[in-house]
PDB file of C-alpha atoms in Angstrom:
ATOM      1  CA  UNK M   1      88.321  87.905  99.695  1.00  0.00           C
ATOM      2  CA  UNK M   2      85.309  88.150 102.041  1.00  0.00           C
ATOM      3  CA  UNK M   3      82.103  90.112 101.486  1.00  0.00           C
ATOM      4  CA  UNK M   4      80.450  92.408 103.947  1.00  0.00           C
ATOM      5  CA  UNK M   5      77.136  91.059 105.046  1.00  0.00           C
ATOM      6  CA  UNK M   6      75.466  94.461 105.178  1.00  0.00           C
ATOM      7  CA  UNK M   7      76.611  96.189 102.017  1.00  0.00           C
ATOM      8  CA  UNK M   8      78.251  93.508  99.900  1.00  0.00           C
ATOM      9  CA  UNK M   9      81.671  95.206  99.599  1.00  0.00           C
ATOM     10  CA  UNK M  10      84.739  92.988  99.208  1.00  0.00           C
ATOM     11  CA  UNK M  11      86.880  93.099 102.296  1.00  0.00           C
ATOM     12  CA  UNK M  12      90.558  92.151 102.875  1.00  0.00           C
ATOM     13  CA  UNK M  13      91.180  89.427 105.392  1.00  0.00           C
ATOM     14  CA  UNK M  14      91.733  90.307 109.045  1.00  0.00           C
ATOM     15  CA  UNK M  15      89.684  93.638 109.003  1.00  0.00           C
ATOM     16  CA  UNK M  16      87.391  94.202 112.073  1.00  0.00           C
ATOM     17  CA  UNK M  17      84.942  96.572 110.290  1.00  0.00           C
ATOM     18  CA  UNK M  18      83.690  97.206 106.844  1.00  0.00           C
ATOM     19  CA  UNK M  19      85.604 100.259 105.292  1.00  0.00           C
ATOM     20  CA  UNK M  20      82.584 101.209 103.174  1.00  0.00           C
ATOM     21  CA  UNK M  21      79.630 101.098 105.618  1.00  0.00           C
ATOM     22  CA  UNK M  22      81.423 100.812 108.972  1.00  0.00           C
ATOM     23  CA  UNK M  23      79.426  97.824 110.216  1.00  0.00           C
ATOM     24  CA  UNK M  24      81.292  95.478 112.559  1.00  0.00           C
ATOM     25  CA  UNK M  25      82.174  92.102 111.101  1.00  0.00           C
ATOM     26  CA  UNK M  26      81.658  88.742 112.791  1.00  0.00           C
ATOM     27  CA  UNK M  27      84.883  87.092 114.102  1.00  0.00           C
ATOM     28  CA  UNK M  28      86.323  84.300 111.848  1.00  0.00           C
ATOM     29  CA  UNK M  29      85.444  80.783 112.724  1.00  0.00           C
ATOM     30  CA  UNK M  30      87.791  79.075 115.011  1.00  0.00           C
ATOM     31  CA  UNK M  31      87.633  75.577 113.529  1.00  0.00           C
ATOM     32  CA  UNK M  32      89.341  74.155 110.411  1.00  0.00           C
ATOM     33  CA  UNK M  33      89.575  76.280 107.349  1.00  0.00           C
ATOM     34  CA  UNK M  34      87.505  73.905 105.131  1.00  0.00           C
ATOM     35  CA  UNK M  35      83.865  73.203 105.241  1.00  0.00           C
ATOM     36  CA  UNK M  36      82.435  69.964 106.643  1.00  0.00           C
ATOM     37  CA  UNK M  37      80.888  67.706 103.983  1.00  0.00           C
ATOM     38  CA  UNK M  38      77.191  67.373 104.117  1.00  0.00           C
ATOM     39  CA  UNK M  39      75.855  64.446 106.141  1.00  0.00           C
ATOM     40  CA  UNK M  40      74.675  61.398 104.236  1.00  0.00           C
ATOM     41  CA  UNK M  41      71.847  59.231 105.498  1.00  0.00           C
ATOM     42  CA  UNK M  42      73.222  56.307 107.584  1.00  0.00           C
ATOM     43  CA  UNK M  43      76.443  58.063 108.358  1.00  0.00           C
ATOM     44  CA  UNK M  44      77.074  60.195 111.555  1.00  0.00           C
ATOM     45  CA  UNK M  45      78.218  63.790 111.152  1.00  0.00           C
ATOM     46  CA  UNK M  46      82.160  63.924 110.989  1.00  0.00           C
ATOM     47  CA  UNK M  47      82.784  60.259 110.325  1.00  0.00           C
ATOM     48  CA  UNK M  48      84.814  59.480 107.244  1.00  0.00           C
ATOM     49  CA  UNK M  49      82.888  58.191 104.201  1.00  0.00           C
ATOM     50  CA  UNK M  50      83.088  54.385 103.593  1.00  0.00           C
ATOM     51  CA  UNK M  51      83.963  53.055 100.176  1.00  0.00           C
ATOM     52  CA  UNK M  52      81.174  51.276  98.277  1.00  0.00           C
ATOM     53  CA  UNK M  53      81.218  47.523  98.287  1.00  0.00           C
ATOM     54  CA  UNK M  54      81.890  46.262  94.751  1.00  0.00           C
ATOM     55  CA  UNK M  55      79.804  43.183  95.030  1.00  0.00           C
ATOM     56  CA  UNK M  56      76.844  45.063  96.475  1.00  0.00           C
ATOM     57  CA  UNK M  57      76.702  48.025  94.068  1.00  0.00           C
ATOM     58  CA  UNK M  58      78.215  46.793  90.874  1.00  0.00           C
ATOM     59  CA  UNK M  59      76.959  43.546  89.454  1.00  0.00           C
ATOM     60  CA  UNK M  60      79.334  41.551  87.331  1.00  0.00           C
ATOM     61  CA  UNK M  61      78.538  41.880  83.676  1.00  0.00           C
ATOM     62  CA  UNK M  62      79.258  39.031  81.227  1.00  0.00           C
ATOM     63  CA  UNK M  63      82.341  39.523  79.185  1.00  0.00           C
ATOM     64  CA  UNK M  64      83.205  38.429  75.698  1.00  0.00           C
ATOM     65  CA  UNK M  65      83.459  34.669  75.218  1.00  0.00           C
ATOM     66  CA  UNK M  66      86.909  33.272  75.819  1.00  0.00           C
ATOM     67  CA  UNK M  67      88.508  31.800  72.672  1.00  0.00           C
ATOM     68  CA  UNK M  68      90.539  28.619  72.931  1.00  0.00           C
ATOM     69  CA  UNK M  69      94.258  29.360  73.127  1.00  0.00           C
ATOM     70  CA  UNK M  70      96.185  28.301  70.009  1.00  0.00           C
ATOM     71  CA  UNK M  71      99.414  26.442  70.613  1.00  0.00           C
ATOM     72  CA  UNK M  72     102.369  26.225  68.261  1.00  0.00           C
ATOM     73  CA  UNK M  73     102.994  22.920  66.672  1.00  0.00           C
ATOM     74  CA  UNK M  74     106.161  21.316  65.175  1.00  0.00           C
ATOM     75  CA  UNK M  75     105.072  22.445  61.721  1.00  0.00           C
ATOM     76  CA  UNK M  76     105.146  26.105  62.923  1.00  0.00           C
ATOM     77  CA  UNK M  77     108.622  25.509  64.348  1.00  0.00           C
ATOM     78  CA  UNK M  78     109.655  24.066  61.021  1.00  0.00           C
ATOM     79  CA  UNK M  79     108.368  27.107  59.252  1.00  0.00           C
ATOM     80  CA  UNK M  80     110.467  29.457  61.326  1.00  0.00           C
ATOM     81  CA  UNK M  81     113.548  27.247  61.077  1.00  0.00           C
ATOM     82  CA  UNK M  82     113.072  27.075  57.246  1.00  0.00           C
ATOM     83  CA  UNK M  83     112.752  30.787  56.902  1.00  0.00           C
ATOM     84  CA  UNK M  84     115.804  31.513  59.062  1.00  0.00           C
ATOM     85  CA  UNK M  85     117.917  28.870  57.212  1.00  0.00           C
ATOM     86  CA  UNK M  86     116.979  30.229  53.847  1.00  0.00           C
ATOM     87  CA  UNK M  87     117.970  33.724  54.862  1.00  0.00           C
ATOM     88  CA  UNK M  88     121.202  32.701  56.483  1.00  0.00           C
ATOM     89  CA  UNK M  89     121.840  30.367  53.559  1.00  0.00           C
ATOM     90  CA  UNK M  90     122.393  33.370  51.271  1.00  0.00           C
ATOM     91  CA  UNK M  91     125.570  34.284  53.305  1.00  0.00           C
ATOM     92  CA  UNK M  92     126.949  31.215  54.905  1.00  0.00           C
ATOM     93  CA  UNK M  93     127.209  27.483  53.741  1.00  0.00           C
ATOM     94  CA  UNK M  94     124.410  27.760  51.167  1.00  0.00           C
ATOM     95  CA  UNK M  95     124.896  24.220  49.976  1.00  0.00           C
ATOM     96  CA  UNK M  96     123.591  22.967  53.384  1.00  0.00           C
ATOM     97  CA  UNK M  97     121.289  25.666  54.600  1.00  0.00           C
ATOM     98  CA  UNK M  98     119.295  26.447  51.422  1.00  0.00           C
ATOM     99  CA  UNK M  99     118.058  22.831  50.870  1.00  0.00           C
ATOM    100  CA  UNK M 100     117.427  22.611  54.701  1.00  0.00           C
ATOM    101  CA  UNK M 101     115.415  25.848  54.438  1.00  0.00           C
ATOM    102  CA  UNK M 102     113.440  24.497  51.493  1.00  0.00           C
ATOM    103  CA  UNK M 103     112.572  21.139  53.095  1.00  0.00           C
ATOM    104  CA  UNK M 104     111.618  22.762  56.484  1.00  0.00           C
ATOM    105  CA  UNK M 105     109.507  25.435  54.870  1.00  0.00           C
ATOM    106  CA  UNK M 106     107.609  22.800  52.836  1.00  0.00           C
ATOM    107  CA  UNK M 107     106.976  20.759  56.060  1.00  0.00           C
ATOM    108  CA  UNK M 108     105.904  23.941  57.844  1.00  0.00           C
ATOM    109  CA  UNK M 109     103.477  24.940  55.066  1.00  0.00           C
ATOM    110  CA  UNK M 110     101.085  22.422  56.446  1.00  0.00           C
ATOM    111  CA  UNK M 111     100.806  24.327  59.770  1.00  0.00           C
ATOM    112  CA  UNK M 112      97.902  26.584  60.609  1.00  0.00           C
ATOM    113  CA  UNK M 113      99.408  29.871  61.688  1.00  0.00           C
ATOM    114  CA  UNK M 114     102.559  30.498  59.607  1.00  0.00           C
ATOM    115  CA  UNK M 115     101.713  29.800  56.028  1.00  0.00           C
ATOM    116  CA  UNK M 116     102.970  33.164  54.798  1.00  0.00           C
ATOM    117  CA  UNK M 117     106.288  32.682  56.481  1.00  0.00           C
ATOM    118  CA  UNK M 118     106.463  29.169  54.956  1.00  0.00           C
ATOM    119  CA  UNK M 119     105.852  30.529  51.502  1.00  0.00           C
ATOM    120  CA  UNK M 120     108.471  33.219  51.967  1.00  0.00           C
ATOM    121  CA  UNK M 121     111.026  30.458  53.113  1.00  0.00           C
ATOM    122  CA  UNK M 122     110.139  28.275  50.113  1.00  0.00           C
ATOM    123  CA  UNK M 123     110.564  31.263  47.586  1.00  0.00           C
ATOM    124  CA  UNK M 124     113.809  32.548  49.154  1.00  0.00           C
ATOM    125  CA  UNK M 125     115.288  29.012  49.231  1.00  0.00           C
ATOM    126  CA  UNK M 126     114.383  28.288  45.646  1.00  0.00           C
ATOM    127  CA  UNK M 127     115.839  31.536  44.373  1.00  0.00           C
ATOM    128  CA  UNK M 128     119.049  30.980  46.441  1.00  0.00           C
ATOM    129  CA  UNK M 129     119.360  27.504  45.071  1.00  0.00           C
ATOM    130  CA  UNK M 130     118.970  28.771  41.478  1.00  0.00           C
ATOM    131  CA  UNK M 131     121.564  31.496  42.035  1.00  0.00           C
ATOM    132  CA  UNK M 132     123.993  29.021  43.696  1.00  0.00           C
ATOM    133  CA  UNK M 133     123.507  26.631  40.754  1.00  0.00           C
ATOM    134  CA  UNK M 134     124.244  29.416  38.247  1.00  0.00           C
ATOM    135  CA  UNK M 135     127.399  30.391  40.153  1.00  0.00           C
ATOM    136  CA  UNK M 136     128.649  26.800  40.228  1.00  0.00           C
ATOM    137  CA  UNK M 137     128.039  26.379  36.529  1.00  0.00           C
ATOM    138  CA  UNK M 138     129.684  29.696  35.809  1.00  0.00           C
ATOM    139  CA  UNK M 139     132.810  28.950  37.851  1.00  0.00           C
ATOM    140  CA  UNK M 140     133.185  25.548  35.982  1.00  0.00           C
ATOM    141  CA  UNK M 141     132.679  27.172  32.556  1.00  0.00           C
ATOM    142  CA  UNK M 142     129.624  25.022  31.858  1.00  0.00           C
ATOM    143  CA  UNK M 143     127.394  27.945  30.786  1.00  0.00           C
ATOM    144  CA  UNK M 144     127.375  29.315  27.210  1.00  0.00           C
ATOM    145  CA  UNK M 145     128.840  32.697  26.600  1.00  0.00           C
ATOM    146  CA  UNK M 146     125.527  34.419  25.873  1.00  0.00           C
ATOM    147  CA  UNK M 147     124.263  33.456  29.397  1.00  0.00           C
ATOM    148  CA  UNK M 148     127.051  35.145  31.248  1.00  0.00           C
ATOM    149  CA  UNK M 149     127.760  38.182  29.118  1.00  0.00           C
ATOM    150  CA  UNK M 150     124.330  38.970  27.700  1.00  0.00           C
ATOM    151  CA  UNK M 151     122.779  38.816  24.270  1.00  0.00           C
ATOM    152  CA  UNK M 152     124.307  42.034  22.921  1.00  0.00           C
TER     153      UNK M 152
END
């Protein structure tokens, strides 16, 4: 909505005179419907603005110090191998995989990054070996009665 320059009444578009005061209205501008941006120093009127140059306006700030990249060693690989072997050893070929998982986890414990995984592999392998030992002794009737059926 436009405003009348004489009385300030709101006018619908395309009206030749103000309905309130009867004053004739100036014709609409013949150019584009948007206003031209204000001229900036050093730029001619009507030319597109140039993007700022990054090196000229924005100095490079020092970032955080770069830390040396840590690489995996064979001990870390042994840790992962020992953990996986101890987990899989509960379900398949426990006679082979549980001792392999125990030995690999012990070697991998000396690594820097995966000590927690190595401890988990050692604990899982030892518990699995103890369970397997109890099962073998039970199947060969080498355990006393009170161990397999309880004290009461």
